[in-house]
Short mmCIF file of C-alpha atoms in Angstrom, two decimals:
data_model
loop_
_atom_site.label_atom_id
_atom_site.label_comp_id
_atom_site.label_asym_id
_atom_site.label_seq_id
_atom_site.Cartn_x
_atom_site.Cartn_y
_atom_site.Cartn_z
CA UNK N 1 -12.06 -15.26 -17.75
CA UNK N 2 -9.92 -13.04 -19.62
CA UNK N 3 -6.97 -10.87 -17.85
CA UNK N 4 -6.94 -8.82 -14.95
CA UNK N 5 -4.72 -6.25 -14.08
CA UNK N 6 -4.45 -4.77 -10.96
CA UNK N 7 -1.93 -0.99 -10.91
CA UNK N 8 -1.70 0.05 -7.15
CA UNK N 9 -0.57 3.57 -7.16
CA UNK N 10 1.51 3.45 -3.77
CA UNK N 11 0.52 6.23 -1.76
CA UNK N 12 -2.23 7.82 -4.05
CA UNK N 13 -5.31 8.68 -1.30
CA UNK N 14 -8.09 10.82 -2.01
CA UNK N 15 -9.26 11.69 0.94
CA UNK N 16 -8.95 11.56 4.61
CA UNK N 17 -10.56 8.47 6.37
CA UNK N 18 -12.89 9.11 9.61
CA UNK N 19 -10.93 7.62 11.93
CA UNK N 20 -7.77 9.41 10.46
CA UNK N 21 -6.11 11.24 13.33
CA UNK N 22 -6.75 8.82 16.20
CA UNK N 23 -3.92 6.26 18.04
CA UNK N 24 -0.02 7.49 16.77
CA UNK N 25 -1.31 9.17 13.73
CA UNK N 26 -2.51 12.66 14.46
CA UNK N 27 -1.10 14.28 11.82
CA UNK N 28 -3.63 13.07 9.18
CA UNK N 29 -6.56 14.91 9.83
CA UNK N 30 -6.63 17.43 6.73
CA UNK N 31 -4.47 14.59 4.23
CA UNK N 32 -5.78 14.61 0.60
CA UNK N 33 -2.92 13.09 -1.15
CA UNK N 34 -5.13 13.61 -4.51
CA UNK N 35 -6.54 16.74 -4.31
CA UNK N 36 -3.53 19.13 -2.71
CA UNK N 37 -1.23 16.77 -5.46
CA UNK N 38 -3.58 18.65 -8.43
CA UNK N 39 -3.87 21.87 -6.67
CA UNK N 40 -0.12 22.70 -6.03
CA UNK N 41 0.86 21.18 -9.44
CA UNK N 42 -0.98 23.77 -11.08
CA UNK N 43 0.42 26.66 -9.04
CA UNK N 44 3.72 25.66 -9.79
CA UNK N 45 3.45 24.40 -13.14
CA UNK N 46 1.48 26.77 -14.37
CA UNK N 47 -1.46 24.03 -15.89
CA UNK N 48 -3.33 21.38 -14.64
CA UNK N 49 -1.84 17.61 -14.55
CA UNK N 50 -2.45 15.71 -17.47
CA UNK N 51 -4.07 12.74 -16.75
CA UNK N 52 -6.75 12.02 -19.26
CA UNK N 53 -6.58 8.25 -18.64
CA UNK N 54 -7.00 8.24 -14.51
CA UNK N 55 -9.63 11.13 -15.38
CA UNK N 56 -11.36 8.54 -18.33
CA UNK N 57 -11.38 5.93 -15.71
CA UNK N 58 -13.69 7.80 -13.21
CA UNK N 59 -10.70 9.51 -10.82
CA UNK N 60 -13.39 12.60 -11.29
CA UNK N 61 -16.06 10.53 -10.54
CA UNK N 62 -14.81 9.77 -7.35
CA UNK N 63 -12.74 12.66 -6.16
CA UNK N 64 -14.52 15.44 -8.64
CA UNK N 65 -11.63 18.49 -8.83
CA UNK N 66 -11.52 21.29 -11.53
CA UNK N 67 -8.39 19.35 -13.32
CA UNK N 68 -10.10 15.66 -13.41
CA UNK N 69 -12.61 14.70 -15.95
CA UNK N 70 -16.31 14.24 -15.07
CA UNK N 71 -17.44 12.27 -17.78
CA UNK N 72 -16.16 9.41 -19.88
CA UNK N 73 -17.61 7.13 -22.39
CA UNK N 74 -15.34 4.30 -20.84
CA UNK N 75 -17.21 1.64 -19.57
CA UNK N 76 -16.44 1.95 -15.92
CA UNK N 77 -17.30 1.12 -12.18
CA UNK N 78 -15.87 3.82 -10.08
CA UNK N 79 -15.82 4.03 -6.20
CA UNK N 80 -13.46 4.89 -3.11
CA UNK N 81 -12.29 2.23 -0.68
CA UNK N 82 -11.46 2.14 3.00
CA UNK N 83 -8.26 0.80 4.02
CA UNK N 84 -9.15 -2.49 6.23
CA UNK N 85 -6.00 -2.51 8.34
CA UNK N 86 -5.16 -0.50 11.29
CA UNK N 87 -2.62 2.53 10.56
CA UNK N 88 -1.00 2.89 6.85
CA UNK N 89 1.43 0.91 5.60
CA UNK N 90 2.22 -0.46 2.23
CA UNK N 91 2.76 -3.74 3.57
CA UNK N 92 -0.66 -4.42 5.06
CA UNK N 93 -2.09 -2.21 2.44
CA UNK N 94 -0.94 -5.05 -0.31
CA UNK N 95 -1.74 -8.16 1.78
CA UNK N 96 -5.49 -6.54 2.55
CA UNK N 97 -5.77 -6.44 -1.15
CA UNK N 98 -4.50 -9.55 -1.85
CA UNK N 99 -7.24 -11.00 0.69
CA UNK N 100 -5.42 -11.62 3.61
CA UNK N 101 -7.71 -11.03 7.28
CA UNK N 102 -5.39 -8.42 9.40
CA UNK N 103 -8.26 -7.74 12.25
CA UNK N 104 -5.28 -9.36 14.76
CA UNK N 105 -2.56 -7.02 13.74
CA UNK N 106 -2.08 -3.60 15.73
CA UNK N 107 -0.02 0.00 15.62
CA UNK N 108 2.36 -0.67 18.73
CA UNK N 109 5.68 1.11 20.20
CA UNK N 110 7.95 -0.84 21.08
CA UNK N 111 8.61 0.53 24.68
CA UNK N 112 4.60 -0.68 25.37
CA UNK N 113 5.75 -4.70 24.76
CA UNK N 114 9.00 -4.63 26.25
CA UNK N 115 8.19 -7.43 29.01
CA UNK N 116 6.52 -10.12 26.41
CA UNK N 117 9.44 -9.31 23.87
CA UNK N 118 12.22 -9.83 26.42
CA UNK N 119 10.58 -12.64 28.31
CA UNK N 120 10.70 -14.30 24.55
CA UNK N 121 14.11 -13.08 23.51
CA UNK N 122 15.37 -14.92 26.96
CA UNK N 123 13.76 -18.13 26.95
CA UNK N 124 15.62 -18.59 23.23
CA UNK N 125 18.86 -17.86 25.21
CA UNK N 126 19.67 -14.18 24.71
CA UNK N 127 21.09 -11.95 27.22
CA UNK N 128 18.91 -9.01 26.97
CA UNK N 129 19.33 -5.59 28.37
CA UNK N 130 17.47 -2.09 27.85
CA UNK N 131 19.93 0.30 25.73
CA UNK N 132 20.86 3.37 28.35
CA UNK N 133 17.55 2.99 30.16
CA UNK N 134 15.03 3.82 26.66
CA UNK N 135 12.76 1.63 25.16
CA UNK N 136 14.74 -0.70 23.08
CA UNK N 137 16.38 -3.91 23.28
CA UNK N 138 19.85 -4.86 23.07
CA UNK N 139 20.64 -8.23 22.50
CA UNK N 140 23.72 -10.11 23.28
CA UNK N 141 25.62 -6.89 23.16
CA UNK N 142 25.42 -6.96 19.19
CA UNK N 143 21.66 -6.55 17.66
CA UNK N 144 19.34 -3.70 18.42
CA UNK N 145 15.43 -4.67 18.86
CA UNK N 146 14.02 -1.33 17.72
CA UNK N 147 10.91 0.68 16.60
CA UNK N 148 11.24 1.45 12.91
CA UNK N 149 11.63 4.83 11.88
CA UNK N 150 11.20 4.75 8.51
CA UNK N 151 7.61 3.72 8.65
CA UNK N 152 4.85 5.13 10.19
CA UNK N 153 5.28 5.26 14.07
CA UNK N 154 4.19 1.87 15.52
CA UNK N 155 3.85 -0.15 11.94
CA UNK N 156 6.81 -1.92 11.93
CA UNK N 157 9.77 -3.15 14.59
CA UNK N 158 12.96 -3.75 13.42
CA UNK N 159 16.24 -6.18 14.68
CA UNK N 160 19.42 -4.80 13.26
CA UNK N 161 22.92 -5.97 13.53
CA UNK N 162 25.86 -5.49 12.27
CA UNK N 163 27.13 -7.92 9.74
CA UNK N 164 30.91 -7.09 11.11
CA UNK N 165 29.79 -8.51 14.30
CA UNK N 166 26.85 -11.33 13.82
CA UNK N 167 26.20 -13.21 10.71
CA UNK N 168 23.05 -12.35 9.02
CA UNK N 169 21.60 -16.02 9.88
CA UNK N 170 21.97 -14.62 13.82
CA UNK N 171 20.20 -11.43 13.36
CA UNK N 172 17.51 -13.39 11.92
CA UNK N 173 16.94 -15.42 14.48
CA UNK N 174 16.46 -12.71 17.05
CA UNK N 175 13.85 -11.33 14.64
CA UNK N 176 11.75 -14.48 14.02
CA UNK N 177 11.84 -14.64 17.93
CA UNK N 178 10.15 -11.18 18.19
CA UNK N 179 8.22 -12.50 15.54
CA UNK N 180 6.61 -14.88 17.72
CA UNK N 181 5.03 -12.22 20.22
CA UNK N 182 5.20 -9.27 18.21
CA UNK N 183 1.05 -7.58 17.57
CA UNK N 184 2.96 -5.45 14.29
CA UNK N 185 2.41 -6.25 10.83
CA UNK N 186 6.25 -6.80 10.23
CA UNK N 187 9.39 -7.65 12.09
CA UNK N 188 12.36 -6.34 9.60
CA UNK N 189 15.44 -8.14 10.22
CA UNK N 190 18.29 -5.67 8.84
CA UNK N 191 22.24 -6.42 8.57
CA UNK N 192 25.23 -4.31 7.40
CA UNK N 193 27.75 -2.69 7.57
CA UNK N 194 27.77 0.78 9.90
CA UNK N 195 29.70 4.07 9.93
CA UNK N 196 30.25 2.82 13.40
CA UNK N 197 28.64 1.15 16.93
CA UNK N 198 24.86 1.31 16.31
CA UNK N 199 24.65 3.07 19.44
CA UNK N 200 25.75 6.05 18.19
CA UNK N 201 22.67 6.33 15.68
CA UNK N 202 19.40 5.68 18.08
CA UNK N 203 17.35 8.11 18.26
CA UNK N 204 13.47 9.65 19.15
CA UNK N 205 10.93 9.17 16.57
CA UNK N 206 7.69 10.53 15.87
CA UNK N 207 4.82 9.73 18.65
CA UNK N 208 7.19 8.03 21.41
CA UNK N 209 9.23 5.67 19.42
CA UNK N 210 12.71 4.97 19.83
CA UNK N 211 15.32 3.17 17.07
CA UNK N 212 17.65 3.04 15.00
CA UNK N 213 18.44 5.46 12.22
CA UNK N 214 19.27 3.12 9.97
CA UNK N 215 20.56 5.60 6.39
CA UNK N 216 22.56 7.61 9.30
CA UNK N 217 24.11 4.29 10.57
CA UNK N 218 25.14 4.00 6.91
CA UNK N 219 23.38 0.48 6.21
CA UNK N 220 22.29 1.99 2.92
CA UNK N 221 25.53 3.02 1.52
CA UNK N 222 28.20 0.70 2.54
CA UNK N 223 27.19 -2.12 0.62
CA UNK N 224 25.88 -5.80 1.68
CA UNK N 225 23.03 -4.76 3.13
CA UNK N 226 20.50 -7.88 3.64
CA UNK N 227 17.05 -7.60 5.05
CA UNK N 228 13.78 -9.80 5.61
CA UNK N 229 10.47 -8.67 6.23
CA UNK N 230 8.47 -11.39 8.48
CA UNK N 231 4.65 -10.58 8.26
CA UNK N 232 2.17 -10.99 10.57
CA UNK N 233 1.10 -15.04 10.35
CA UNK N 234 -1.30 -15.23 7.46
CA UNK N 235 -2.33 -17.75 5.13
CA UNK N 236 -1.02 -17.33 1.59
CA UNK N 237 -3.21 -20.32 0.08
CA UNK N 238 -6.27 -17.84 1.03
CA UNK N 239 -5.12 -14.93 -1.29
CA UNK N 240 -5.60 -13.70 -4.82
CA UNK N 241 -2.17 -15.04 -6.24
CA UNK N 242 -1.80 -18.61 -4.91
CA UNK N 243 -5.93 -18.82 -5.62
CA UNK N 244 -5.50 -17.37 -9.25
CA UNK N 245 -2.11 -20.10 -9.49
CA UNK N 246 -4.19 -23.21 -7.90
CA UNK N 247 -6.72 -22.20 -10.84
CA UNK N 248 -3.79 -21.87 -13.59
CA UNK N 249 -4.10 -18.81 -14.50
CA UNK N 250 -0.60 -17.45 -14.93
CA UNK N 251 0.39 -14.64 -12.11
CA UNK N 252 3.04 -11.80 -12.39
CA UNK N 253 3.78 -9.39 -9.73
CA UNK N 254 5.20 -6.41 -10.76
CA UNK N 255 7.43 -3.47 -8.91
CA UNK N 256 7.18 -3.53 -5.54
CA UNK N 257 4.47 -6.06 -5.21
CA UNK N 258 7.04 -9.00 -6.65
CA UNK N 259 8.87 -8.11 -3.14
CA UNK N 260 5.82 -7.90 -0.63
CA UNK N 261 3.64 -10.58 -1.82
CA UNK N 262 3.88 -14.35 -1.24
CA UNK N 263 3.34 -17.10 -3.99
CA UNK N 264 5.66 -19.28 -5.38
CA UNK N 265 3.88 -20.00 -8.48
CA UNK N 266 4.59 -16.92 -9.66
CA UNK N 267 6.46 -14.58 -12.01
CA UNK N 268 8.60 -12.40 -10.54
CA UNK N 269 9.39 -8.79 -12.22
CA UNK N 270 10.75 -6.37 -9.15
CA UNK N 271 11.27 -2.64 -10.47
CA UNK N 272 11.20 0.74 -9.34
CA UNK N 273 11.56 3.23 -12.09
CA UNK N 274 7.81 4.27 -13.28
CA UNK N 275 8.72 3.81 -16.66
CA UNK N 276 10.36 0.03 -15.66
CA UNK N 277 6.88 -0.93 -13.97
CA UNK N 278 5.05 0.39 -16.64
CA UNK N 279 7.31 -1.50 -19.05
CA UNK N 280 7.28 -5.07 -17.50
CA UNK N 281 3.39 -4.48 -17.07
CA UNK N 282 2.73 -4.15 -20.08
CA UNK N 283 5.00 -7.41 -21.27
CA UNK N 284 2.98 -9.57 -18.80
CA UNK N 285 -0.44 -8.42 -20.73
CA UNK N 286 1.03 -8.45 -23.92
CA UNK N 287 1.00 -12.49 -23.15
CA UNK N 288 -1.70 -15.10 -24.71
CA UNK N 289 -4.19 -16.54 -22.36
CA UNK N 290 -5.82 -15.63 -19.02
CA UNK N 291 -3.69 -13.74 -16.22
CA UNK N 292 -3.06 -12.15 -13.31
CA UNK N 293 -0.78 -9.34 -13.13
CA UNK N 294 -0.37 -7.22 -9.88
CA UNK N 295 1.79 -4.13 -9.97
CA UNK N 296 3.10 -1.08 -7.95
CA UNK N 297 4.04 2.27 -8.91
CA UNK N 298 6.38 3.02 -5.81
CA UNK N 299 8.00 6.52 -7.37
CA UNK N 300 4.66 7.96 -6.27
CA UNK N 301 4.84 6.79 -2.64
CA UNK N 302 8.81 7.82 -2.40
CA UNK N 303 7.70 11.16 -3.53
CA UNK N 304 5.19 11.71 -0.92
CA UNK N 305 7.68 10.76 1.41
CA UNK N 306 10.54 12.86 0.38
CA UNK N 307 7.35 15.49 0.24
CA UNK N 308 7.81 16.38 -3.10
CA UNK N 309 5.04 17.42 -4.94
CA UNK N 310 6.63 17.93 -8.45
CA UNK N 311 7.72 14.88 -8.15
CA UNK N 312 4.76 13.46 -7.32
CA UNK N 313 2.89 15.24 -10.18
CA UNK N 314 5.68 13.93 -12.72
CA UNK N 315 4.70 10.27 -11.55
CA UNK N 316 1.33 10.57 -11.80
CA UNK N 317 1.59 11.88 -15.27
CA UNK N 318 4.01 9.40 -15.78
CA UNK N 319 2.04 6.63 -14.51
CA UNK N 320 -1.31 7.65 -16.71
CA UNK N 321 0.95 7.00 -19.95
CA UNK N 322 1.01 4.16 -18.87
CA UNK N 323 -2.41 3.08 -17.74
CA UNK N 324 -3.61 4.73 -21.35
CA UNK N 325 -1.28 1.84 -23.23
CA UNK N 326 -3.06 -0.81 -20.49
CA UNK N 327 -5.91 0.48 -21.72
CA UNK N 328 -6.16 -0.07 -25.37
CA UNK N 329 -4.27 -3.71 -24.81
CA UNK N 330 -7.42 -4.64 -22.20
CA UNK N 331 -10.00 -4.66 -24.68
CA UNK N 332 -11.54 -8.20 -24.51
CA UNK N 333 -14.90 -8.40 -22.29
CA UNK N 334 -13.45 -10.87 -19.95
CA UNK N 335 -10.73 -8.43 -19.35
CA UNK N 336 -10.33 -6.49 -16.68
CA UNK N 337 -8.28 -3.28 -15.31
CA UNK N 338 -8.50 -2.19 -11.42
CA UNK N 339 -6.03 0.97 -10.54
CA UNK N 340 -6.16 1.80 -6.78
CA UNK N 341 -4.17 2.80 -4.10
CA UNK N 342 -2.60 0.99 -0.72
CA UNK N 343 -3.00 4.05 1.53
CA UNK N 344 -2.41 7.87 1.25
CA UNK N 345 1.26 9.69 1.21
CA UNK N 346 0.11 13.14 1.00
CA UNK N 347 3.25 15.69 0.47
CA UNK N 348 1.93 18.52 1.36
CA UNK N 349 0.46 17.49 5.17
CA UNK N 350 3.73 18.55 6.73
CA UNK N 351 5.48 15.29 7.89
CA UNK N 352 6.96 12.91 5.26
CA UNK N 353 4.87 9.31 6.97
CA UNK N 354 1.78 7.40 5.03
CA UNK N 355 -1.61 9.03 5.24
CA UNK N 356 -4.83 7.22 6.29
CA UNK N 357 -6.93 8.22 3.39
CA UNK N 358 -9.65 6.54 1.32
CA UNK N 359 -8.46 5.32 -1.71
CA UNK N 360 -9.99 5.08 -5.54
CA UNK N 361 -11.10 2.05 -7.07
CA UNK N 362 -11.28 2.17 -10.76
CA UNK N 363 -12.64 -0.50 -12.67
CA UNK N 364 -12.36 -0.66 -16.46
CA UNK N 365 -14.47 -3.77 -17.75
CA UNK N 366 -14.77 -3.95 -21.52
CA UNK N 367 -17.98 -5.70 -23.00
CA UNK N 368 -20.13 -3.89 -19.57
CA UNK N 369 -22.84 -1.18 -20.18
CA UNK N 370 -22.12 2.71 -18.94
CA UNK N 371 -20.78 3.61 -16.19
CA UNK N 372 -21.03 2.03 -12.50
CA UNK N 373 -20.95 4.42 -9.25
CA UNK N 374 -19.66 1.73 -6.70
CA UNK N 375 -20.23 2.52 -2.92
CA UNK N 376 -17.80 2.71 -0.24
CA UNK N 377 -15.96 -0.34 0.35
CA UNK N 378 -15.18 -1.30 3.76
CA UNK N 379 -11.80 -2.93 2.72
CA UNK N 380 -9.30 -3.22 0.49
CA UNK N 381 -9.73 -6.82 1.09
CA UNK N 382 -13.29 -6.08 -1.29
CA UNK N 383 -10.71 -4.99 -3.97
CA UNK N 384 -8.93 -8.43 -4.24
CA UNK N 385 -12.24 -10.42 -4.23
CA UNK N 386 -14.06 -8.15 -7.54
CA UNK N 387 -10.06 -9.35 -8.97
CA UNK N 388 -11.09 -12.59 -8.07
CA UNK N 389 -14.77 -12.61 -9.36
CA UNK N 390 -13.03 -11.20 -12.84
CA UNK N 391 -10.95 -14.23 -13.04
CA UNK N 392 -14.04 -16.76 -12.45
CA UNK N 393 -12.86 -17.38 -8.82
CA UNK N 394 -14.89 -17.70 -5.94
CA UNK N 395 -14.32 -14.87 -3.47
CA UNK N 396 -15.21 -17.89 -0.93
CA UNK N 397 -11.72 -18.89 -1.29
CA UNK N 398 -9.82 -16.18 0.02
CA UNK N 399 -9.59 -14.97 3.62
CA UNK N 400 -11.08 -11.93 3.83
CA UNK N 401 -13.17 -9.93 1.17
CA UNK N 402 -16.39 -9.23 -1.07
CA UNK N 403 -17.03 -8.74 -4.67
CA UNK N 404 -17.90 -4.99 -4.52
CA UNK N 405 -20.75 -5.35 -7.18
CA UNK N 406 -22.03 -7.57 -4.48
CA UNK N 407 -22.42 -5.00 -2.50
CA UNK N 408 -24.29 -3.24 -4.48
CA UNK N 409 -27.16 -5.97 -5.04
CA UNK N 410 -27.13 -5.80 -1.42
CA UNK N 411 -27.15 -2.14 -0.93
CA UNK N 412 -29.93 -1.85 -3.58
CA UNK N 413 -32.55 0.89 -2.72
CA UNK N 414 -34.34 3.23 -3.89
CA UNK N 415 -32.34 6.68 -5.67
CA UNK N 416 -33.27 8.56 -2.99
CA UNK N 417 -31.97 6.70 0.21
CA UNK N 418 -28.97 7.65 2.01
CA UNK N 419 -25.79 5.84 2.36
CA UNK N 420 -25.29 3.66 5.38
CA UNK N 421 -22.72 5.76 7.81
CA UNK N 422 -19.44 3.73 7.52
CA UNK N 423 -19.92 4.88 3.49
CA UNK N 424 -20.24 8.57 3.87
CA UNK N 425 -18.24 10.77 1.55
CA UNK N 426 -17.65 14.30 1.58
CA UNK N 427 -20.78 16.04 0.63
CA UNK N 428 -19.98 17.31 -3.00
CA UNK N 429 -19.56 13.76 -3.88
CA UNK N 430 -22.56 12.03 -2.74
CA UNK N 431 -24.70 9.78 -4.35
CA UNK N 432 -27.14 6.45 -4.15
CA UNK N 433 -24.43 3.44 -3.82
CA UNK N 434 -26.35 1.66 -6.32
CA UNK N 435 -26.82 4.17 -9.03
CA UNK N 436 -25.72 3.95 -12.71
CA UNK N 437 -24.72 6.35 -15.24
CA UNK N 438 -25.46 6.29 -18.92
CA UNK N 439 -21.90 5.35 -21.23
CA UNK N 440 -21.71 9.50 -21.60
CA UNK N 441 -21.72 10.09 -18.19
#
């Protein structure tokens, strides 16, 4: 065992997925979150990015671009991975990872469940009535049953309230009912205090949905605001965290991931600032002994949201500082550093939602021989089980998952076969899944 580090890069893709495009996401067709980051960075910067670390651990490998390196004399396994869970959400994308089985969760409007949600809502007592005749739910005249906006049409539903009106304890209630009959990923139960009735801030979404516009309402600004995300039903004892803690190996989840994932023996370090993940990463591997540390870089996400490529460019630089430092403190051979993504947030695509993209899986194992070229994994679920191999656990014990080097053994043929078809890449990438470079490669 040693330490394992795990750096999701929220919303870094590298390319679009084959079913992107299909269901409420047809915008996603031409996404390459990766590639159009690099090639409108230069044209406005005037030079490439500078990411000799993400290009050291195989990014070029993997995505090959003009402004990524295509060798290194790290000792490397380097592949792409699909995303596992239907649609793209940060959410999902973590829990995949983390080994949780999503197969049951689906992309839904609201307005297509409206007899199962308010047959629910009224056998827990609620008066509930359709708001002016459109698909969403008000209940008891004081908490709207909505589709989220924010997110990616049909990932999430929300049930917000105002606090002026119904405690928060209330609103919650009405969302763990929906809870109970809801096919999303998450039910977000929102309170606080508005500019004003909620009414006055529903409106259309992308792809049919209808909700709340929750930073018009003024949720955001006015102060108080409380909120709970209740996930699909999964079982936490079955993924990497509680696994790693059952073990005792010492887990710390960093940024983002301290608010999205579920163990309670565990250290909790929530951040957003790059440089504050980056910081509080590098204190948990800093520590003696064995460990688990799981941490998001969310600046990148926000700025393919806000569809700012600068931005995004700054963060990625930003962000390879700081896998450099991870780096040269990972140096053991039982240690082990895995940056990849949760799903794609391309900026330049033209609408400001996730992208369903592949995304990279970078291995950096100190003590291994030259460099690996991993195949396509099928899930990020494969992700959290190679974590969990790392760590001498047995993949067996979480929900969902393979050790990718696994798959390789199995996908072992000769140089010359072809990939199987759910692993196809674009054609100036391809090459024998089980196929191994030399350390200068």
């Amino acid at each position: 065992m040693g330490r394992t580090v795990i750096v999701v890069v929220d919303g870094f893709g590298v390319g679009t997925l084959p079913d992107a495009g299909g269901g409420l996401r047809p915008g996603d067709l031409a996404a390459d979150t990766c590639g159009h980051v690099l090639d409108r960075c230069r044209e406005t910067f005037g030079r490439p990015l500078r990411l000799p670390a993400l290009g050291a651990l195989g990014l070029g490998l993997v995505h090959p671009h003009q402004d990524l390196a295509r060798r290194t004399h790290l000792p490397v396994a380097a592949g792409r991975a699909g995303l596992g869970y239907p649609g793209a959400d940060t959410y999902a994308g973590h829990r995949t990872m983390m080994g949780a089985g999503l197969s049951r969760v689906t992309v839904a409007r609201l307005g297509d469940h409206l007899d199962e949600v308010t047959a629910a809502l009224e056998a827990a007592g609620h008066r509930v009535e359709l708001l002016d005749g459109r698909p969403l739910l008000a209940v008891d005249g004081v908490v709207l049953v909505h589709d989220n906006l924010e997110a990616d049409p049909g990932i999430n539903w929300n049930a917000s309230g105002r606090l002026d009106d119904l405690g928060f304890d209330g609103i919650l209630s009405v969302a763990r009912t929906v809870r109970a009959v809801a096919p999303v990923a998450r039910v977000i139960a929102v309170g606080g205090h508005a500019s004003g009735p909620l009414t006055e801030f529903v409106r259309e979404g992308d792809s049919g949905t209808v909700g709340l516009d929750t930073p018009a309402s003024g949720f955001y600004r006015n102060g108080g605001l409380q909120v709970r995300h209740l996930g699909a039903g999964l079982d936490h004892a079955r993924q990497l965290p509680d696994l790693a803690a059952r073990a005792g190996i010492p887990v710390t989840l960093v940024g983002k991931a301290a608010d999205i994932l579920d163990c309670d023996d565990t250290v909790r370090r929530p951040a957003v600032a790059t440089a504050d993940v980056l910081a509080l990463t590098l204190e948990a591997v800093r520590a003696e002994g064995d460990a688990l540390v799981v941490a998001n870089v969310q600046e990148s996400d926000l700025a393919g949201h806000q569809q700012d490529v600068e931005r995004y460019g700054h963060v990625l630089e930003q962000a390879d500082a700081g896998l450099a430092a991870l780096v040269s403190l990972l140096g053991s051979d039982g240690d082990r550093l895995i940056v990849t993504g949760d799903h794609g947030n391309d900026p330049t695509i033209g609408h400001a939602f996730h992208t369903r993209e592949f995304v990279p899986v970078l291995v950096h194992r100190p003590g291994a021989a030259g460099v690996e070229l991993l195949p396509d994994a099928g899930s990020l679920a494969d992700v959290g089980a190679t974590a969990a191999a790392a760590l001498g656990l047995d993949p067996a014990g979480l929900a969902n998952g393979t050790e990718i080097s696994q798959a390789v053994a199995r996908a072992a043929r000769p140089a010359h076969a072809s990939r199987p078809a759910h692993a196809s890449r674009p054609a100036h990438a391809s090459r024998p899944a089980h196929a191994s470079r030399p350390a200068h490669a």
